[in-house]
C-alpha cells in the first residue's frame, strides 16, 4: 500500500496531532537550536564552486532512496546532434509522465552549487539530520562526464534551505530547497496529473450523453445531446432528460457536460491500486459515478470516493478513479463538481422552449375551452396561423406565445403527491417529426400558492399559482378576442 494511502487511512485528526507534535519538538529540541547556531556562524562563507558537475545529456541514472520508497530516473534514449536525451522513471513506463518534471530533472541534477558551507568537519551529523538522512542520491554519468557522485539530504535549515553533504566528504552545506525537495518525493510525483486531455476545438468530439449517479439521488441526472437547433432558446446543445425533462442554462451547464475533458488531479495516491486501497478510498462504493459517452464511440467513466481535507490550509476534495488510467487520484472539490450537483443548479427556468417555427400545431385546453392552433411556413414571410380552422393574425399569436413561454420552472418537483385539479394543458406537435409534447398545469393541494407542472405525464416543476391564475388562464380566454395579453402577475 502506498504511503499516500496510508496517510489517507490515518485521517486528518492524526495528521493534526502529528503536526502539533513536530511544532512542539522543534521549539524544544536542542539540536535544532545548535543547527541554527551553526548556520548563523557560517554566514559569509558562501560557496560559489559546484561540488560536482556534469552534462545532463550524460546522466545515465539518478537513483534516490528515501522514506517514501524512492525512485530511479533513467535515460531512455541518448542525446543526438539534433535532440536532447530523453528520460523516464523506472516502473512508470506504462503511465503518462509529466514531461515538464521529467525533462527538467536532468538539468537540475547535472551539478550542485551549494548556498553556503555550514561546517567543514562536524562532530555530530544528527544536528543536521544527516546521521539518518531523508534521502540518499546517486547520480551516474557516462560520456565526457563519466563517473558518479553520491550525496545525502538532511533536515530543513532555519534559513529555509536544506542540509546536504557528499557521501565521501565530511563537510555540510546548505542547498536551495527547490533543488533538494524533489529527492524526498515518491516516484508518483512524476506522473502527469492530467487525467483526460482536452482536445483542440476542431478535434472535440460530440458529448452524446452525461450520466451522473450518486447514492443521494433517487434518479440519475442525465444530460443528453439534442443538437444546436434544439436548444430551447438557451443556446445549450444538451438537455436534461432525468430526473426531469428540462432545458439547460448554457452558462452554468458547460462545466458538467464537458468538464471531464481537461480533468486534472491534485495528486497521485497510488499506481495500480489494490482492492484494499480502492476500498479504503471509497471507490468500490463510489460517492459519484460520471459516465460520458461521445460520438467517436468512446465512453469515459470517473468514480469519486471519500471526501478529504477542508482544513484551513487545504481545500476539500475527493479520492477518484478514472477508468483506463489505473491510478488512484486526489481531486480538488472544484475539479469534480458532479459530486454535489443538483438538477436546479444547471437547468433553465424555461418550461416551453420551442421556437414558433418549430411547431406544426398546438392544442390548448383550460376548463371547458379547447383551442386548436395550426401553423404553416418557416419564416416571417411565409408563416401563417389558424385558430380553430380560421386565420389568426400572426402578430397576435406571437404575443400570446410570448406570454405563454414566460411560464417559470421555479423549482424542480418529481413527485405526484399533491397534484390536484387540472388547470390548463398544451399539446405540441413538431414539424421535424419529434414526438408530441404535453405540458400541463395542476393545482397543488399541498401548497395552495403553487402549481405543479408536468411534462409528458411526469411531474417536473412547480411555479407560483399567480402565473396560471393571473396570466395563463386569462390569456387563453382572450385568445379569440382583441385585448392585450397579460405578461405580469
mmCIF file with all atom_site columns, C-alpha atoms in Angstrom, residues 78 83 89 112 129 184 187 191 210 212 313 372 462 464:
data_model
loop_
_atom_site.group_PDB
_atom_site.id
_atom_site.type_symbol
_atom_site.label_atom_id
_atom_site.label_alt_id
_atom_site.label_comp_id
_atom_site.label_asym_id
_atom_site.label_entity_id
_atom_site.label_seq_id
_atom_site.pdbx_PDB_ins_code
_atom_site.Cartn_x
_atom_site.Cartn_y
_atom_site.Cartn_z
_atom_site.occupancy
_atom_site.B_iso_or_equiv
_atom_site.pdbx_formal_charge
_atom_site.auth_seq_id
_atom_site.auth_comp_id
_atom_site.auth_asym_id
_atom_site.auth_atom_id
_atom_site.pdbx_PDB_model_num
ATOM 1  C CA . UNK A 1 78  ? 20.809  9.128  -25.690 1.00 0.00 ? 78  UNK A CA 1
ATOM 2  C CA . UNK A 1 83  ? 17.815  16.094 -29.910 1.00 0.00 ? 83  UNK A CA 1
ATOM 3  C CA . UNK A 1 89  ? 11.154  6.855  -14.377 1.00 0.00 ? 89  UNK A CA 1
ATOM 4  C CA . UNK A 1 112 ? 25.313  21.060 -7.411  1.00 0.00 ? 112 UNK A CA 1
ATOM 5  C CA . UNK A 1 129 ? 19.561  15.224 10.132  1.00 0.00 ? 129 UNK A CA 1
ATOM 6  C CA . UNK A 1 184 ? 12.149  13.465 -0.933  1.00 0.00 ? 184 UNK A CA 1
ATOM 7  C CA . UNK A 1 187 ? 8.015   8.202  -7.747  1.00 0.00 ? 187 UNK A CA 1
ATOM 8  C CA . UNK A 1 191 ? 3.090   11.076 -13.012 1.00 0.00 ? 191 UNK A CA 1
ATOM 9  C CA . UNK A 1 210 ? -23.523 12.504 -19.454 1.00 0.00 ? 210 UNK A CA 1
ATOM 10 C CA . UNK A 1 212 ? -24.359 11.248 -13.047 1.00 0.00 ? 212 UNK A CA 1
ATOM 11 C CA . UNK A 1 313 ? -4.732  25.182 4.595   1.00 0.00 ? 313 UNK A CA 1
ATOM 12 C CA . UNK A 1 372 ? -56.626 24.331 -31.780 1.00 0.00 ? 372 UNK A CA 1
ATOM 13 C CA . UNK A 1 462 ? -43.581 23.938 -9.577  1.00 0.00 ? 462 UNK A CA 1
ATOM 14 C CA . UNK A 1 464 ? -46.431 30.202 -8.375  1.00 0.00 ? 464 UNK A CA 1
#
